[in-house]
JSON list of C-alpha atoms in Angstrom, two decimals:
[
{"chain": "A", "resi": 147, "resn": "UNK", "atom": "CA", "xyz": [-24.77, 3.21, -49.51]},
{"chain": "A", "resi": 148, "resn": "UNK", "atom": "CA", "xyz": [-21.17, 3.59, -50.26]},
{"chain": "A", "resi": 149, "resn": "UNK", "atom": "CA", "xyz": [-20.70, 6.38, -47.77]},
{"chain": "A", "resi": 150, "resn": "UNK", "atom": "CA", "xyz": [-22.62, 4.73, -44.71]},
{"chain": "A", "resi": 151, "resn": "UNK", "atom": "CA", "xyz": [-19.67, 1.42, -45.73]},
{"chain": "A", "resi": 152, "resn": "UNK", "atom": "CA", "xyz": [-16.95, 3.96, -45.46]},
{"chain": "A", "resi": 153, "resn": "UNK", "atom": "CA", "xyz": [-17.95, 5.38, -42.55]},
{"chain": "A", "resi": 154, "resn": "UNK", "atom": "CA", "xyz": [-18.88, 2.48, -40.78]},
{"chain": "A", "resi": 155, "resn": "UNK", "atom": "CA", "xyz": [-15.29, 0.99, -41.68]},
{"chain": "A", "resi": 156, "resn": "UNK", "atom": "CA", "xyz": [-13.14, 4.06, -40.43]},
{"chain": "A", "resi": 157, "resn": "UNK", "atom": "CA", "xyz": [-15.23, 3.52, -37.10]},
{"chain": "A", "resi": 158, "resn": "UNK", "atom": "CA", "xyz": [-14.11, 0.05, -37.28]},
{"chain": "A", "resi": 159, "resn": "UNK", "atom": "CA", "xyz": [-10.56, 1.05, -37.50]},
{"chain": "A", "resi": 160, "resn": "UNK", "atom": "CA", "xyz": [-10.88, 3.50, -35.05]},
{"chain": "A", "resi": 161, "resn": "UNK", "atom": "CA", "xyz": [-12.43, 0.98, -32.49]},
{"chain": "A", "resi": 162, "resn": "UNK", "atom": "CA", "xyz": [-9.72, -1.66, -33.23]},
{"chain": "A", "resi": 163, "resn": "UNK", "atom": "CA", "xyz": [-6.77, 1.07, -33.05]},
{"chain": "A", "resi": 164, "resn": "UNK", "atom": "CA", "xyz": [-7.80, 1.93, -29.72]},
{"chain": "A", "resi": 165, "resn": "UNK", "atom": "CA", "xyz": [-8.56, -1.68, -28.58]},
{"chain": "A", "resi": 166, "resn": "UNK", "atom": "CA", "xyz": [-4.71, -2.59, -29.60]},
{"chain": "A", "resi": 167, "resn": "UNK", "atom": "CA", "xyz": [-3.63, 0.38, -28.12]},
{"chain": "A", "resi": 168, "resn": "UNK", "atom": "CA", "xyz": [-5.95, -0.76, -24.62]},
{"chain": "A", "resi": 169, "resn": "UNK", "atom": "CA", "xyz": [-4.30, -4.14, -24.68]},
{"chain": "A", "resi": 170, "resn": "UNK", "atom": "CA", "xyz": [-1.01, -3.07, -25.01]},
{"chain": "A", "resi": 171, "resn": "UNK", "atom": "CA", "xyz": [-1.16, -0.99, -22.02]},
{"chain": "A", "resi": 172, "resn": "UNK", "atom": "CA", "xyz": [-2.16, -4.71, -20.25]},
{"chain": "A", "resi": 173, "resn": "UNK", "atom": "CA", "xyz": [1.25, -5.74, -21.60]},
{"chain": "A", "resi": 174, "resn": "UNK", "atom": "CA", "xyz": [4.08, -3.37, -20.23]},
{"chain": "A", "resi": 175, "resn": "UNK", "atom": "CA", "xyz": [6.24, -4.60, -17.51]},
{"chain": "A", "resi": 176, "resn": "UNK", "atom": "CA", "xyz": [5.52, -2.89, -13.95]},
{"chain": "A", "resi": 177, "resn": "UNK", "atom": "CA", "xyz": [6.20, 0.66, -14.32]},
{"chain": "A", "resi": 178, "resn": "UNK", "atom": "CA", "xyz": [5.30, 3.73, -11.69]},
{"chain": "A", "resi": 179, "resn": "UNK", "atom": "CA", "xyz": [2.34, 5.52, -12.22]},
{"chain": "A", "resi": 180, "resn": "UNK", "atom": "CA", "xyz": [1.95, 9.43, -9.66]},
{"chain": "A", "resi": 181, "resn": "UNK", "atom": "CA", "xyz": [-1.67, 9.73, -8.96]},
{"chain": "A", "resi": 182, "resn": "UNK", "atom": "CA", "xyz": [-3.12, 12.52, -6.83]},
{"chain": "A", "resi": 183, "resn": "UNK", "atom": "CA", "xyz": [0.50, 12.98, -5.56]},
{"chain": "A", "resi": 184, "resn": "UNK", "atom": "CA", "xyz": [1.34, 9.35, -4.71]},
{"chain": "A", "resi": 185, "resn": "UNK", "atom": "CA", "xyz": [3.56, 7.39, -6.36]},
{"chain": "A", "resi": 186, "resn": "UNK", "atom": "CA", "xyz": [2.05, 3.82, -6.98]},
{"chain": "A", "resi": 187, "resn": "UNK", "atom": "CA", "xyz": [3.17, 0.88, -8.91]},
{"chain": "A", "resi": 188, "resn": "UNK", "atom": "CA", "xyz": [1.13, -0.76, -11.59]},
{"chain": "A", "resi": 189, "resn": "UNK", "atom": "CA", "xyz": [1.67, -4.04, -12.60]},
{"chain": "A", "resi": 190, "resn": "UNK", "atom": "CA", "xyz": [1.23, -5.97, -15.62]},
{"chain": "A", "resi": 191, "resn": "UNK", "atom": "CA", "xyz": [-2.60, -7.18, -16.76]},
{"chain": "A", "resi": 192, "resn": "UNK", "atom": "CA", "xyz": [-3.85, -4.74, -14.25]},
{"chain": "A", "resi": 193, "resn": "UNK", "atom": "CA", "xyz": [-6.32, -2.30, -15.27]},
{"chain": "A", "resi": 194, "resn": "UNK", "atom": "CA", "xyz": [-4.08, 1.14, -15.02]},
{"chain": "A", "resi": 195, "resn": "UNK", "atom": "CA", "xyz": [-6.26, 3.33, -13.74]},
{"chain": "A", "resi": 196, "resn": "UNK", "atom": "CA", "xyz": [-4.40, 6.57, -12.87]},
{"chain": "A", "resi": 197, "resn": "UNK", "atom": "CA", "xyz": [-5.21, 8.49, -16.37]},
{"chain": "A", "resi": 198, "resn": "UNK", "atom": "CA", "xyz": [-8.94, 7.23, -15.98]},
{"chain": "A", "resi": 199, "resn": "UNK", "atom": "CA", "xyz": [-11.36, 10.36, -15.77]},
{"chain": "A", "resi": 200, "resn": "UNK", "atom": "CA", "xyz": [-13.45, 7.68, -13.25]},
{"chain": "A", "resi": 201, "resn": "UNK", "atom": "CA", "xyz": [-10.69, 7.68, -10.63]},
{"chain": "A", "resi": 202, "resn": "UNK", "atom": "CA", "xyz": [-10.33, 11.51, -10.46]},
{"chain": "A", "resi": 203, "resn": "UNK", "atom": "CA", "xyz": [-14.03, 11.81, -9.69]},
{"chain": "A", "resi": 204, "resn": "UNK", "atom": "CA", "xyz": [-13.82, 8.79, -6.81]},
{"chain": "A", "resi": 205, "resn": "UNK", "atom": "CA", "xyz": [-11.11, 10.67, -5.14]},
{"chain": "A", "resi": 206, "resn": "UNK", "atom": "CA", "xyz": [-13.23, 13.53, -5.13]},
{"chain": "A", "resi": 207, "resn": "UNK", "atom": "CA", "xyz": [-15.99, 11.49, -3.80]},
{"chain": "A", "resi": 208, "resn": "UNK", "atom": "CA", "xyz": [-13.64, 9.85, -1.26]},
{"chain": "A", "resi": 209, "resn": "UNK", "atom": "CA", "xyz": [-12.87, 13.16, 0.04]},
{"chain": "A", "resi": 210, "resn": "UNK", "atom": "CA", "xyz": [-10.93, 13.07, 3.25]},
{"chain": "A", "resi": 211, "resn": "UNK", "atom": "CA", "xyz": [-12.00, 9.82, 4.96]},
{"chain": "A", "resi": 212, "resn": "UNK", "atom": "CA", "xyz": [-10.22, 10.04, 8.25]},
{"chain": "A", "resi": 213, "resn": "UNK", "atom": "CA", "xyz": [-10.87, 7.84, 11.02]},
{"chain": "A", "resi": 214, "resn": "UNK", "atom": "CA", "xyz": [-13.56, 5.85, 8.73]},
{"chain": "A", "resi": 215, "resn": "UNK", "atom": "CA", "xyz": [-13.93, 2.08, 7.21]},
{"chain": "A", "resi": 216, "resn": "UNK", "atom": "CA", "xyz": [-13.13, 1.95, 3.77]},
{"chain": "A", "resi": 217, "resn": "UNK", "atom": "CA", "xyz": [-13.98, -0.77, 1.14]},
{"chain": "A", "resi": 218, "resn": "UNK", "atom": "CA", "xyz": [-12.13, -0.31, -2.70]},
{"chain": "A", "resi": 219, "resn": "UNK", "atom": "CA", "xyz": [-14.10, -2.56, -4.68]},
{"chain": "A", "resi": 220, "resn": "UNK", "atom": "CA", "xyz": [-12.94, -4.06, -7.78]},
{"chain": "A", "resi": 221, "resn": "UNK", "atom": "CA", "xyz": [-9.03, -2.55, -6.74]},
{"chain": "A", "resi": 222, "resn": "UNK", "atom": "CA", "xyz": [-6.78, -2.83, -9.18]},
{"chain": "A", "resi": 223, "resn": "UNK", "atom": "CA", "xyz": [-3.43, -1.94, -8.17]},
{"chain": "A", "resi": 224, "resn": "UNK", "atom": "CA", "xyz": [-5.11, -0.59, -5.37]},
{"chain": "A", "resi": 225, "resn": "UNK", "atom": "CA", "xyz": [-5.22, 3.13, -6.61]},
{"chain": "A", "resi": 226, "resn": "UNK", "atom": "CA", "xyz": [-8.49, 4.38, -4.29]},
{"chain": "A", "resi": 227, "resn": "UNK", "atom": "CA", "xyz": [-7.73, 2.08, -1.56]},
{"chain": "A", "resi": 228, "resn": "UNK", "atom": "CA", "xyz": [-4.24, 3.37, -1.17]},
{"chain": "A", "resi": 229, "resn": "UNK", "atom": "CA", "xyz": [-4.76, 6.93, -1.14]},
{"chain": "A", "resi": 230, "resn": "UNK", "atom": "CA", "xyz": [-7.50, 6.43, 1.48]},
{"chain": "A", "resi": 231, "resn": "UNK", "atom": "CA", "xyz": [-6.00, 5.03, 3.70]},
{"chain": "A", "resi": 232, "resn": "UNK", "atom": "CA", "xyz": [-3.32, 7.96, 3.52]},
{"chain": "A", "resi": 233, "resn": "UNK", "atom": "CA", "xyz": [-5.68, 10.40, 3.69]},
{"chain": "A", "resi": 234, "resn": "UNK", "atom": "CA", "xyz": [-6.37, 8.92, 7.23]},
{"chain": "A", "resi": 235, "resn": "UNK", "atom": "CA", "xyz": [-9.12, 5.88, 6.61]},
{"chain": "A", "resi": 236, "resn": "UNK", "atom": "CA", "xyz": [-8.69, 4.35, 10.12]},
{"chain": "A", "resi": 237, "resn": "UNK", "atom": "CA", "xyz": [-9.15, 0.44, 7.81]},
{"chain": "A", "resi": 238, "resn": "UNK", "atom": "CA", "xyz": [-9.31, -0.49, 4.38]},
{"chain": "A", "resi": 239, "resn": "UNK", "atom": "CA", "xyz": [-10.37, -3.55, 2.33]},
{"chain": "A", "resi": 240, "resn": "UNK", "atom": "CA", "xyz": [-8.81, -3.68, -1.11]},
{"chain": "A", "resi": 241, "resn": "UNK", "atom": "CA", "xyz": [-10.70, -6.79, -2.89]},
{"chain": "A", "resi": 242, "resn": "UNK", "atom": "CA", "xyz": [-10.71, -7.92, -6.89]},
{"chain": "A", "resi": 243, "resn": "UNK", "atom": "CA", "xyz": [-11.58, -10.78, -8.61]},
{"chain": "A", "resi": 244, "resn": "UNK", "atom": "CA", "xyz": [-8.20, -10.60, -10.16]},
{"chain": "A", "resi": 245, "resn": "UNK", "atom": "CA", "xyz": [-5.59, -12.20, -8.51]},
{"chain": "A", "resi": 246, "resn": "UNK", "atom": "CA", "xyz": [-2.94, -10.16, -10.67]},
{"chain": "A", "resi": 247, "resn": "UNK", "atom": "CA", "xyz": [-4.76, -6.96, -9.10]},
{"chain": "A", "resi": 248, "resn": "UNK", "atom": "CA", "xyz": [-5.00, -8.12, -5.24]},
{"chain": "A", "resi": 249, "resn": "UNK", "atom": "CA", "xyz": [-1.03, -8.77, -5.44]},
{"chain": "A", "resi": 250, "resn": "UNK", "atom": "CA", "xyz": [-0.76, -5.38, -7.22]},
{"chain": "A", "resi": 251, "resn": "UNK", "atom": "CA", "xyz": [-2.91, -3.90, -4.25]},
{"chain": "A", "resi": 252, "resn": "UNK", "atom": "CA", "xyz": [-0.67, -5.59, -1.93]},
{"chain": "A", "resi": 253, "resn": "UNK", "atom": "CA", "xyz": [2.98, -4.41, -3.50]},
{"chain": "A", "resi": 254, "resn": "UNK", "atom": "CA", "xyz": [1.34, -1.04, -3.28]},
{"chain": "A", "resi": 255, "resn": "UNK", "atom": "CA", "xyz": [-0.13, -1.22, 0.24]},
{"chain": "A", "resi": 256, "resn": "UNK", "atom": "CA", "xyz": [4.13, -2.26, 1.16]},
{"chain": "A", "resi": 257, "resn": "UNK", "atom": "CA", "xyz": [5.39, 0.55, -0.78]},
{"chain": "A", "resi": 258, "resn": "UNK", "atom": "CA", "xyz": [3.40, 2.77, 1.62]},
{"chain": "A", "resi": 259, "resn": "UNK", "atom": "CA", "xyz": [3.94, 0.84, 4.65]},
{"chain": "A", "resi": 260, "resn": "UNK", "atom": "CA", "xyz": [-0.09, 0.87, 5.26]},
{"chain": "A", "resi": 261, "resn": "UNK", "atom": "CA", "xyz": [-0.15, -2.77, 5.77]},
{"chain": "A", "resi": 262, "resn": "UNK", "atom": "CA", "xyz": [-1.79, -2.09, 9.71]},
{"chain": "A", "resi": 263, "resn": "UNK", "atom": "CA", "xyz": [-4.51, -0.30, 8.04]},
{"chain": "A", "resi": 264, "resn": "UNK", "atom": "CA", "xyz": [-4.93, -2.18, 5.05]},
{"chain": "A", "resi": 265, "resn": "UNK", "atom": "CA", "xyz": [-6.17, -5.77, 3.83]},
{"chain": "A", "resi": 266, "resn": "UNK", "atom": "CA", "xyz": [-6.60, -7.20, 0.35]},
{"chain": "A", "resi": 267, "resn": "UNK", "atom": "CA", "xyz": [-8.28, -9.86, -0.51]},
{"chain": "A", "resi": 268, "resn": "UNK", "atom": "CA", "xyz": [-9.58, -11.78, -3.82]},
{"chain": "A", "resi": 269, "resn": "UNK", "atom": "CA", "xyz": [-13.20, -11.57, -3.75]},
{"chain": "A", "resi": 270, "resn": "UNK", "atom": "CA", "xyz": [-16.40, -12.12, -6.47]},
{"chain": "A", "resi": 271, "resn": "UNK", "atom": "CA", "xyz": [-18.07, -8.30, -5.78]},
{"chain": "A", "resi": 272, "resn": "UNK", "atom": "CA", "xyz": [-19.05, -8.78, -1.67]},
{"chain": "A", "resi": 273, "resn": "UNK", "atom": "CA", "xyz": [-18.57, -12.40, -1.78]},
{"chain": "A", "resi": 274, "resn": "UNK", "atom": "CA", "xyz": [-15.53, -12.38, 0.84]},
{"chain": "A", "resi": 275, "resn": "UNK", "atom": "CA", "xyz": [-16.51, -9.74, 3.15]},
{"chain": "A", "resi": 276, "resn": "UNK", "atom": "CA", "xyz": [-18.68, -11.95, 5.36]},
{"chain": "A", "resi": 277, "resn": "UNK", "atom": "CA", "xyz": [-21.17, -9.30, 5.84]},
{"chain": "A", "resi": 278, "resn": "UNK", "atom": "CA", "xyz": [-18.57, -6.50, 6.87]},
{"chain": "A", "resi": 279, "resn": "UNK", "atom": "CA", "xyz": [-19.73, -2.52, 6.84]},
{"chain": "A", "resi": 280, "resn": "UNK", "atom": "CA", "xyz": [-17.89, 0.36, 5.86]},
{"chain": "A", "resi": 281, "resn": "UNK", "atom": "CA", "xyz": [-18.43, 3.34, 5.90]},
{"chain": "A", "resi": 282, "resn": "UNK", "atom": "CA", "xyz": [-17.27, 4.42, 2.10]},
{"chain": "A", "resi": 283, "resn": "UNK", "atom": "CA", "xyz": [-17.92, 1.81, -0.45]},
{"chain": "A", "resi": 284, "resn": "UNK", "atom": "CA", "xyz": [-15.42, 3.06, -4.01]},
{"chain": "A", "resi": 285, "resn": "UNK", "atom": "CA", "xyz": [-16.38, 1.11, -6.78]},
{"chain": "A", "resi": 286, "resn": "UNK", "atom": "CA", "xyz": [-14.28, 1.97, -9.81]},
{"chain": "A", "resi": 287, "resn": "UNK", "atom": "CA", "xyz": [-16.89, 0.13, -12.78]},
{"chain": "A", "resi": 288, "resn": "UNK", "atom": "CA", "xyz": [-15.65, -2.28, -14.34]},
{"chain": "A", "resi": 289, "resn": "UNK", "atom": "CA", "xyz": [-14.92, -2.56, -18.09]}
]
C-alpha cells in the first residue's frame, strides 16, 4: 500500500504544479504572442492559446477560407478568428462568453485593421447569433 500512497501523491504534486503553473499564465499582463506568422496580443485572464496543440490543428482545418462566412466560437483573444479573416474569410464572428476574451478579440481585430470583416460579440455558445450560417464553424473546446 505504501507505494500506490507515494505514487498517488507525486501525481498529486504533479497535477497541482501544473495547475499553478496554468493559472499563472491567466495572470501576466498583456504580452504578444506570433502564431502562424501573426503577431497577436493576449490579454490577461484569457485563455492563451497560441502554444495549444488544438489551435495548430484548427488552422489546419480552417485551411484557406477565402471569400467564406466564418464563426470562431468560444474566441479567446481571437486567435482563429483573426487569422481567418486574413487568410481572406469574406466575414467573421468572434463570440465568447468571456467578456475579458471578446475585448481581447476586439484589440486584436484593431491591430489588424479587419474591423470591416470582423464582429465580436459576447455570446452563451449560439445564443447571440440569431440563427446566422457560416460556412466554417472553429470551435477551440473549452477547458
Amino acid at each position: 500500500m505504501e507505494g500506490i500512497t507515494v505514487q498517488t501523491t507525486e501525481m498529486t504534486e504533479g497535477l497541482n504544479s501544473r495547475f499553478r503553473e496554468f493559472c499563472e499564465r491567466y495572470s501576466l499582463d498583456a504580452t504578444l504572442a506570433y502564431v502562424a506568422g501573426v503577431d497577436l496580443i493576449i490579454h490577461p485572464r484569457v485563455y492563451r492559446a497560441e502554444g495549444a496543440s488544438t489551435t495548430s490543428t484548427l488552422l489546419k482545418a480552417l485551411g484557406e477560407p477565402k471569400g467564406l462566412r466564418v464563426l470562431d466560437m468560444g474566441c479567446g483573444s481571437g486567435i482563429i478568428g483573426v487569422i481567418a479573416a486574413l487568410r481572406g474569410a469574406s466575414q467573421v464572428v468572434l463570440a465568447d462568453v468571456s467578456p475579458d476574451a471578446v475585448a481581447n478579440a476586439e484589440a486584436n481585430v484593431e491591430y489588424h485593421g479587419l474591423a470591416e470583416r470582423c464582429r465580436e460579440l459576447r455570446s452563451d455558445l449560439f445564443e447571440s447569433l440569431d440563427g446566422e450560417r457560416f460556412d466554417r464553424v472553429m470551435f477551440n473546446k473549452p477547458y
